[in-house]
Amino acid sequence: MGYRLIIFDFDGTLADSVDWLRGVFNDVARRYGFRSVSAEELEALRGQDTRSIIAQLGVPVWKLPFIAAHMRKLVARDAHRIPLFPGIEALLEQLHAQGIVLAVVSSNSEENVRRVLGPVASARIRHYGCGAGLFGKRAKFRKVLKAAGMRASEALSVGDEVRDIEAAAAEGIATAAVTWGYATEALLRSRAPTLVLTRLDELLRAVAA
């Protein structure tokens, strides 16, 4: 405990982009030649990690950077349709008021993150490590720690996917897995994060402890 730096993932953690993703998923699949899925199968994929999902859908690994770039363009187009989870703005305000340094590490672009957050919430974020590759978040975590002048032991990573847990833990950063995003609670717990958060106020209590 005693965290001085909180590093948030964006999609599925701060931004409620799950419904938006469902709406564009099969169009992206057709464009890049991987398997389309039904709504039921898409929901079932929430119980699997990213590598398993890629394998099941038959996504060519060499296409991943192109798919990610296309997804960022779609988010830029549809940012007005992607809300923050209820209470996120107040959460960021409270953490900021407590003197906690806030950061975002995301595969999304900084411009998209700022646009969805809005001017007030985005101003609470001191460090942005955006545009990470699908499995490239560890380097972004390292850069944020350096920019913030913090030790890994002073930081907490908050995310909704297994890859968030893995990348942060590899840098020695404590991990909080949120259950309101993409991955299921059972999958997240199987990776033994430091904390599992089912409500926003649990993060405030963890910081205060």
PDB file of C-alpha atoms in Angstrom:
ATOM      1  CA  MET A   1       0.000   0.000   0.000  1.00  0.00           C
ATOM      2  CA  GLY A   2       1.053   3.644   0.171  1.00  0.00           C
ATOM      3  CA  TYR A   3       0.750   4.059  -3.594  1.00  0.00           C
ATOM      4  CA  ARG A   4       1.906   7.414  -4.938  1.00  0.00           C
ATOM      5  CA  LEU A   5       1.331   6.655  -8.628  1.00  0.00           C
ATOM      6  CA  ILE A   6      -1.718   5.020 -10.187  1.00  0.00           C
ATOM      7  CA  ILE A   7      -1.412   3.902 -13.804  1.00  0.00           C
ATOM      8  CA  PHE A   8      -4.745   3.289 -15.487  1.00  0.00           C
ATOM      9  CA  ASP A   9      -5.531   1.288 -18.553  1.00  0.00           C
ATOM     10  CA  PHE A  10      -8.102   3.117 -20.672  1.00  0.00           C
ATOM     11  CA  ASP A  11     -10.501   0.969 -22.704  1.00  0.00           C
ATOM     12  CA  GLY A  12     -12.601  -1.172 -20.382  1.00  0.00           C
ATOM     13  CA  THR A  13     -11.143   0.512 -17.299  1.00  0.00           C
ATOM     14  CA  LEU A  14     -11.900   4.227 -17.610  1.00  0.00           C
ATOM     15  CA  ALA A  15     -13.863   4.150 -20.861  1.00  0.00           C
ATOM     16  CA  ASP A  16     -16.932   1.946 -21.289  1.00  0.00           C
ATOM     17  CA  SER A  17     -16.084   0.904 -24.838  1.00  0.00           C
ATOM     18  CA  VAL A  18     -17.364  -2.684 -24.696  1.00  0.00           C
ATOM     19  CA  ASP A  19     -20.634  -1.989 -26.523  1.00  0.00           C
ATOM     20  CA  TRP A  20     -18.787   0.076 -29.105  1.00  0.00           C
ATOM     21  CA  LEU A  21     -16.341  -2.795 -29.705  1.00  0.00           C
ATOM     22  CA  ARG A  22     -19.219  -5.220 -30.225  1.00  0.00           C
ATOM     23  CA  GLY A  23     -20.610  -2.903 -32.873  1.00  0.00           C
ATOM     24  CA  VAL A  24     -17.423  -2.683 -34.966  1.00  0.00           C
ATOM     25  CA  PHE A  25     -15.860  -6.099 -34.308  1.00  0.00           C
ATOM     26  CA  ASN A  26     -17.166  -8.050 -37.280  1.00  0.00           C
ATOM     27  CA  ASP A  27     -16.533  -5.197 -39.715  1.00  0.00           C
ATOM     28  CA  VAL A  28     -12.896  -5.212 -38.598  1.00  0.00           C
ATOM     29  CA  ALA A  29     -12.804  -9.012 -38.882  1.00  0.00           C
ATOM     30  CA  ARG A  30     -13.976  -8.882 -42.489  1.00  0.00           C
ATOM     31  CA  ARG A  31     -11.539  -6.122 -43.337  1.00  0.00           C
ATOM     32  CA  TYR A  32      -8.509  -7.999 -41.960  1.00  0.00           C
ATOM     33  CA  GLY A  33      -9.489 -11.548 -42.798  1.00  0.00           C
ATOM     34  CA  PHE A  34     -10.115 -13.155 -39.449  1.00  0.00           C
ATOM     35  CA  ARG A  35     -13.184 -14.947 -38.176  1.00  0.00           C
ATOM     36  CA  SER A  36     -16.413 -13.116 -37.419  1.00  0.00           C
ATOM     37  CA  VAL A  37     -18.262 -14.099 -34.259  1.00  0.00           C
ATOM     38  CA  SER A  38     -21.776 -14.067 -32.882  1.00  0.00           C
ATOM     39  CA  ALA A  39     -22.716 -11.914 -29.901  1.00  0.00           C
ATOM     40  CA  GLU A  40     -22.712 -15.062 -27.738  1.00  0.00           C
ATOM     41  CA  GLU A  41     -19.223 -16.092 -28.835  1.00  0.00           C
ATOM     42  CA  LEU A  42     -17.898 -12.590 -28.345  1.00  0.00           C
ATOM     43  CA  GLU A  43     -19.187 -12.705 -24.783  1.00  0.00           C
ATOM     44  CA  ALA A  44     -17.561 -16.123 -24.247  1.00  0.00           C
ATOM     45  CA  LEU A  45     -14.206 -14.755 -25.410  1.00  0.00           C
ATOM     46  CA  ARG A  46     -14.166 -12.520 -22.339  1.00  0.00           C
ATOM     47  CA  GLY A  47     -13.127 -15.603 -20.388  1.00  0.00           C
ATOM     48  CA  GLN A  48      -9.936 -16.108 -22.409  1.00  0.00           C
ATOM     49  CA  ASP A  49      -6.681 -14.199 -22.526  1.00  0.00           C
ATOM     50  CA  THR A  50      -5.533 -12.219 -25.543  1.00  0.00           C
ATOM     51  CA  ARG A  51      -3.238 -14.866 -26.970  1.00  0.00           C
ATOM     52  CA  SER A  52      -5.999 -17.477 -26.875  1.00  0.00           C
ATOM     53  CA  ILE A  53      -8.441 -15.071 -28.526  1.00  0.00           C
ATOM     54  CA  ILE A  54      -6.002 -14.321 -31.332  1.00  0.00           C
ATOM     55  CA  ALA A  55      -5.469 -18.028 -31.934  1.00  0.00           C
ATOM     56  CA  GLN A  56      -9.172 -18.890 -31.899  1.00  0.00           C
ATOM     57  CA  LEU A  57     -10.106 -16.124 -34.302  1.00  0.00           C
ATOM     58  CA  GLY A  58      -7.248 -16.915 -36.660  1.00  0.00           C
ATOM     59  CA  VAL A  59      -5.802 -13.414 -36.553  1.00  0.00           C
ATOM     60  CA  PRO A  60      -2.448 -13.335 -38.419  1.00  0.00           C
ATOM     61  CA  VAL A  61       0.102 -11.963 -35.956  1.00  0.00           C
ATOM     62  CA  TRP A  62       1.750  -9.797 -38.623  1.00  0.00           C
ATOM     63  CA  LYS A  63      -1.540  -7.957 -39.085  1.00  0.00           C
ATOM     64  CA  LEU A  64      -1.855  -6.919 -35.436  1.00  0.00           C
ATOM     65  CA  PRO A  65      -0.155  -3.504 -35.824  1.00  0.00           C
ATOM     66  CA  PHE A  66      -2.395  -2.696 -38.801  1.00  0.00           C
ATOM     67  CA  ILE A  67      -5.508  -3.780 -36.914  1.00  0.00           C
ATOM     68  CA  ALA A  68      -4.486  -1.663 -33.916  1.00  0.00           C
ATOM     69  CA  ALA A  69      -3.910   1.393 -36.115  1.00  0.00           C
ATOM     70  CA  HIS A  70      -7.304   0.901 -37.751  1.00  0.00           C
ATOM     71  CA  MET A  71      -8.994   0.569 -34.370  1.00  0.00           C
ATOM     72  CA  ARG A  72      -7.464   3.863 -33.240  1.00  0.00           C
ATOM     73  CA  LYS A  73      -8.913   5.539 -36.331  1.00  0.00           C
ATOM     74  CA  LEU A  74     -12.332   4.086 -35.553  1.00  0.00           C
ATOM     75  CA  VAL A  75     -12.150   5.339 -31.969  1.00  0.00           C
ATOM     76  CA  ALA A  76     -11.213   8.795 -33.227  1.00  0.00           C
ATOM     77  CA  ARG A  77     -14.269   8.696 -35.500  1.00  0.00           C
ATOM     78  CA  ASP A  78     -16.612   7.440 -32.777  1.00  0.00           C
ATOM     79  CA  ALA A  79     -15.178   9.072 -29.633  1.00  0.00           C
ATOM     80  CA  HIS A  80     -18.433  10.920 -29.053  1.00  0.00           C
ATOM     81  CA  ARG A  81     -20.175   7.534 -28.713  1.00  0.00           C
ATOM     82  CA  ILE A  82     -17.789   6.130 -26.088  1.00  0.00           C
ATOM     83  CA  PRO A  83     -18.660   7.165 -22.510  1.00  0.00           C
ATOM     84  CA  LEU A  84     -16.617   6.981 -19.362  1.00  0.00           C
ATOM     85  CA  PHE A  85     -17.848   4.549 -16.737  1.00  0.00           C
ATOM     86  CA  PRO A  86     -20.108   6.318 -14.213  1.00  0.00           C
ATOM     87  CA  GLY A  87     -18.051   7.870 -11.428  1.00  0.00           C
ATOM     88  CA  ILE A  88     -14.712   7.955 -13.260  1.00  0.00           C
ATOM     89  CA  GLU A  89     -14.472  11.738 -13.378  1.00  0.00           C
ATOM     90  CA  ALA A  90     -15.170  12.007  -9.653  1.00  0.00           C
ATOM     91  CA  LEU A  91     -12.671   9.213  -8.940  1.00  0.00           C
ATOM     92  CA  LEU A  92      -9.890  10.974 -10.828  1.00  0.00           C
ATOM     93  CA  GLU A  93     -10.721  14.234  -9.079  1.00  0.00           C
ATOM     94  CA  GLN A  94     -10.566  12.609  -5.642  1.00  0.00           C
ATOM     95  CA  LEU A  95      -7.290  10.821  -6.338  1.00  0.00           C
ATOM     96  CA  HIS A  96      -5.771  14.000  -7.746  1.00  0.00           C
ATOM     97  CA  ALA A  97      -6.905  15.960  -4.682  1.00  0.00           C
ATOM     98  CA  GLN A  98      -5.137  13.405  -2.464  1.00  0.00           C
ATOM     99  CA  GLY A  99      -1.866  14.131  -4.238  1.00  0.00           C
ATOM    100  CA  ILE A 100      -1.762  10.839  -6.134  1.00  0.00           C
ATOM    101  CA  VAL A 101       0.065  11.081  -9.458  1.00  0.00           C
ATOM    102  CA  LEU A 102      -2.140   9.706 -12.241  1.00  0.00           C
ATOM    103  CA  ALA A 103      -1.065   8.135 -15.524  1.00  0.00           C
ATOM    104  CA  VAL A 104      -2.605   6.236 -18.426  1.00  0.00           C
ATOM    105  CA  VAL A 105      -0.913   3.381 -20.273  1.00  0.00           C
ATOM    106  CA  SER A 106      -2.986   2.289 -23.252  1.00  0.00           C
ATOM    107  CA  SER A 107      -2.891   0.745 -26.696  1.00  0.00           C
ATOM    108  CA  ASN A 108      -5.147   3.604 -27.748  1.00  0.00           C
ATOM    109  CA  SER A 109      -3.720   6.929 -28.872  1.00  0.00           C
ATOM    110  CA  GLU A 110      -3.192   9.821 -26.482  1.00  0.00           C
ATOM    111  CA  GLU A 111      -5.432  12.008 -28.634  1.00  0.00           C
ATOM    112  CA  ASN A 112      -8.278   9.483 -28.382  1.00  0.00           C
ATOM    113  CA  VAL A 113      -7.811   9.073 -24.644  1.00  0.00           C
ATOM    114  CA  ARG A 114      -7.896  12.828 -24.089  1.00  0.00           C
ATOM    115  CA  ARG A 115     -10.920  13.237 -26.336  1.00  0.00           C
ATOM    116  CA  VAL A 116     -12.992  10.634 -24.483  1.00  0.00           C
ATOM    117  CA  LEU A 117     -11.850  11.807 -21.050  1.00  0.00           C
ATOM    118  CA  GLY A 118     -12.682  15.408 -21.840  1.00  0.00           C
ATOM    119  CA  PRO A 119     -10.621  18.464 -20.891  1.00  0.00           C
ATOM    120  CA  VAL A 120     -11.194  18.369 -17.121  1.00  0.00           C
ATOM    121  CA  ALA A 121     -10.500  14.667 -16.542  1.00  0.00           C
ATOM    122  CA  SER A 122      -7.595  14.545 -18.987  1.00  0.00           C
ATOM    123  CA  ALA A 123      -5.927  17.406 -17.120  1.00  0.00           C
ATOM    124  CA  ARG A 124      -5.810  15.176 -14.028  1.00  0.00           C
ATOM    125  CA  ILE A 125      -3.541  12.734 -15.888  1.00  0.00           C
ATOM    126  CA  ARG A 126       0.077  13.777 -15.568  1.00  0.00           C
ATOM    127  CA  HIS A 127       1.699  11.062 -17.700  1.00  0.00           C
ATOM    128  CA  TYR A 128       0.459   9.358 -20.865  1.00  0.00           C
ATOM    129  CA  GLY A 129       2.054   6.177 -22.198  1.00  0.00           C
ATOM    130  CA  CYS A 130      -0.137   5.567 -25.217  1.00  0.00           C
ATOM    131  CA  GLY A 131       0.046   3.738 -28.533  1.00  0.00           C
ATOM    132  CA  ALA A 132       1.390   0.555 -26.914  1.00  0.00           C
ATOM    133  CA  GLY A 133       1.509  -2.580 -29.023  1.00  0.00           C
ATOM    134  CA  LEU A 134      -0.838  -5.367 -28.007  1.00  0.00           C
ATOM    135  CA  PHE A 135       1.927  -6.910 -25.896  1.00  0.00           C
ATOM    136  CA  GLY A 136       4.033  -3.765 -25.549  1.00  0.00           C
ATOM    137  CA  LYS A 137       2.749  -2.240 -22.341  1.00  0.00           C
ATOM    138  CA  ARG A 138       5.715  -3.225 -20.186  1.00  0.00           C
ATOM    139  CA  ALA A 139       7.983  -0.685 -21.883  1.00  0.00           C
ATOM    140  CA  LYS A 140       5.295   1.994 -21.444  1.00  0.00           C
ATOM    141  CA  PHE A 141       5.077   1.205 -17.726  1.00  0.00           C
ATOM    142  CA  ARG A 142       8.842   1.557 -17.434  1.00  0.00           C
ATOM    143  CA  LYS A 143       8.797   4.949 -19.180  1.00  0.00           C
ATOM    144  CA  VAL A 144       5.982   6.225 -16.965  1.00  0.00           C
ATOM    145  CA  LEU A 145       7.867   5.210 -13.825  1.00  0.00           C
ATOM    146  CA  LYS A 146      10.933   7.052 -15.062  1.00  0.00           C
ATOM    147  CA  ALA A 147       8.967  10.158 -16.052  1.00  0.00           C
ATOM    148  CA  ALA A 148       7.209  10.216 -12.675  1.00  0.00           C
ATOM    149  CA  GLY A 149      10.428   9.615 -10.766  1.00  0.00           C
ATOM    150  CA  MET A 150       8.823   6.745  -8.901  1.00  0.00           C
ATOM    151  CA  ARG A 151       9.926   3.276  -7.849  1.00  0.00           C
ATOM    152  CA  ALA A 152       7.834   0.340  -9.013  1.00  0.00           C
ATOM    153  CA  SER A 153       6.892  -0.336  -5.381  1.00  0.00           C
ATOM    154  CA  GLU A 154       5.173   3.060  -5.225  1.00  0.00           C
ATOM    155  CA  ALA A 155       2.899   2.368  -8.201  1.00  0.00           C
ATOM    156  CA  LEU A 156      -0.360   0.546  -8.778  1.00  0.00           C
ATOM    157  CA  SER A 157      -1.546  -0.517 -12.223  1.00  0.00           C
ATOM    158  CA  VAL A 158      -5.325  -0.611 -12.737  1.00  0.00           C
ATOM    159  CA  GLY A 159      -6.605  -2.576 -15.731  1.00  0.00           C
ATOM    160  CA  ASP A 160      -9.238  -4.956 -17.003  1.00  0.00           C
ATOM    161  CA  GLU A 161      -7.214  -7.513 -18.976  1.00  0.00           C
ATOM    162  CA  VAL A 162      -4.684 -10.243 -18.313  1.00  0.00           C
ATOM    163  CA  ARG A 163      -2.078  -8.432 -20.400  1.00  0.00           C
ATOM    164  CA  ASP A 164      -2.343  -5.431 -18.045  1.00  0.00           C
ATOM    165  CA  ILE A 165      -1.580  -7.691 -15.085  1.00  0.00           C
ATOM    166  CA  GLU A 166       1.287  -9.432 -16.858  1.00  0.00           C
ATOM    167  CA  ALA A 167       2.993  -6.280 -18.119  1.00  0.00           C
ATOM    168  CA  ALA A 168       2.794  -4.430 -14.811  1.00  0.00           C
ATOM    169  CA  ALA A 169       3.878  -7.419 -12.741  1.00  0.00           C
ATOM    170  CA  ALA A 170       6.891  -7.908 -15.009  1.00  0.00           C
ATOM    171  CA  GLU A 171       8.029  -4.408 -13.949  1.00  0.00           C
ATOM    172  CA  GLY A 172       7.398  -5.151 -10.276  1.00  0.00           C
ATOM    173  CA  ILE A 173       4.272  -2.968 -10.158  1.00  0.00           C
ATOM    174  CA  ALA A 174       1.301  -3.971  -7.989  1.00  0.00           C
ATOM    175  CA  THR A 175      -1.827  -4.777  -9.978  1.00  0.00           C
ATOM    176  CA  ALA A 176      -5.511  -4.049  -9.509  1.00  0.00           C
ATOM    177  CA  ALA A 177      -7.872  -5.915 -11.845  1.00  0.00           C
ATOM    178  CA  VAL A 178     -11.269  -4.311 -12.426  1.00  0.00           C
ATOM    179  CA  THR A 179     -14.273  -6.526 -13.099  1.00  0.00           C
ATOM    180  CA  TRP A 180     -16.350  -4.021 -15.093  1.00  0.00           C
ATOM    181  CA  GLY A 181     -14.296  -4.237 -18.305  1.00  0.00           C
ATOM    182  CA  TYR A 182     -13.461  -6.804 -20.987  1.00  0.00           C
ATOM    183  CA  ALA A 183     -12.206  -9.849 -19.090  1.00  0.00           C
ATOM    184  CA  THR A 184     -14.260 -11.937 -16.701  1.00  0.00           C
ATOM    185  CA  GLU A 185     -13.601 -11.845 -12.981  1.00  0.00           C
ATOM    186  CA  ALA A 186     -12.694 -15.541 -12.979  1.00  0.00           C
ATOM    187  CA  LEU A 187     -10.039 -15.051 -15.651  1.00  0.00           C
ATOM    188  CA  LEU A 188      -8.557 -12.046 -13.857  1.00  0.00           C
ATOM    189  CA  ARG A 189      -8.435 -13.834 -10.512  1.00  0.00           C
ATOM    190  CA  SER A 190      -6.657 -16.771 -12.143  1.00  0.00           C
ATOM    191  CA  ARG A 191      -3.680 -14.470 -12.747  1.00  0.00           C
ATOM    192  CA  ALA A 192      -3.426 -13.505  -9.057  1.00  0.00           C
ATOM    193  CA  PRO A 193      -3.512  -9.696  -9.234  1.00  0.00           C
ATOM    194  CA  THR A 194      -2.660  -7.772  -6.071  1.00  0.00           C
ATOM    195  CA  LEU A 195      -6.243  -6.517  -5.842  1.00  0.00           C
ATOM    196  CA  VAL A 196      -9.550  -7.286  -7.536  1.00  0.00           C
ATOM    197  CA  LEU A 197     -11.870  -4.270  -7.720  1.00  0.00           C
ATOM    198  CA  THR A 198     -15.594  -4.673  -8.260  1.00  0.00           C
ATOM    199  CA  ARG A 199     -16.451  -1.018  -7.491  1.00  0.00           C
ATOM    200  CA  LEU A 200     -14.682   2.313  -7.933  1.00  0.00           C
ATOM    201  CA  ASP A 201     -14.755   3.144  -4.235  1.00  0.00           C
ATOM    202  CA  GLU A 202     -12.647   0.075  -3.521  1.00  0.00           C
ATOM    203  CA  LEU A 203      -9.741   1.789  -5.294  1.00  0.00           C
ATOM    204  CA  LEU A 204     -10.090   4.837  -3.043  1.00  0.00           C
ATOM    205  CA  ARG A 205     -10.004   2.597   0.024  1.00  0.00           C
ATOM    206  CA  ALA A 206      -6.951   0.726  -1.285  1.00  0.00           C
ATOM    207  CA  VAL A 207      -5.062   3.978  -1.783  1.00  0.00           C
ATOM    208  CA  ALA A 208      -6.047   5.238   1.658  1.00  0.00           C
ATOM    209  CA  ALA A 209      -5.046   2.018   3.437  1.00  0.00           C
TER     210      ALA A 209
END
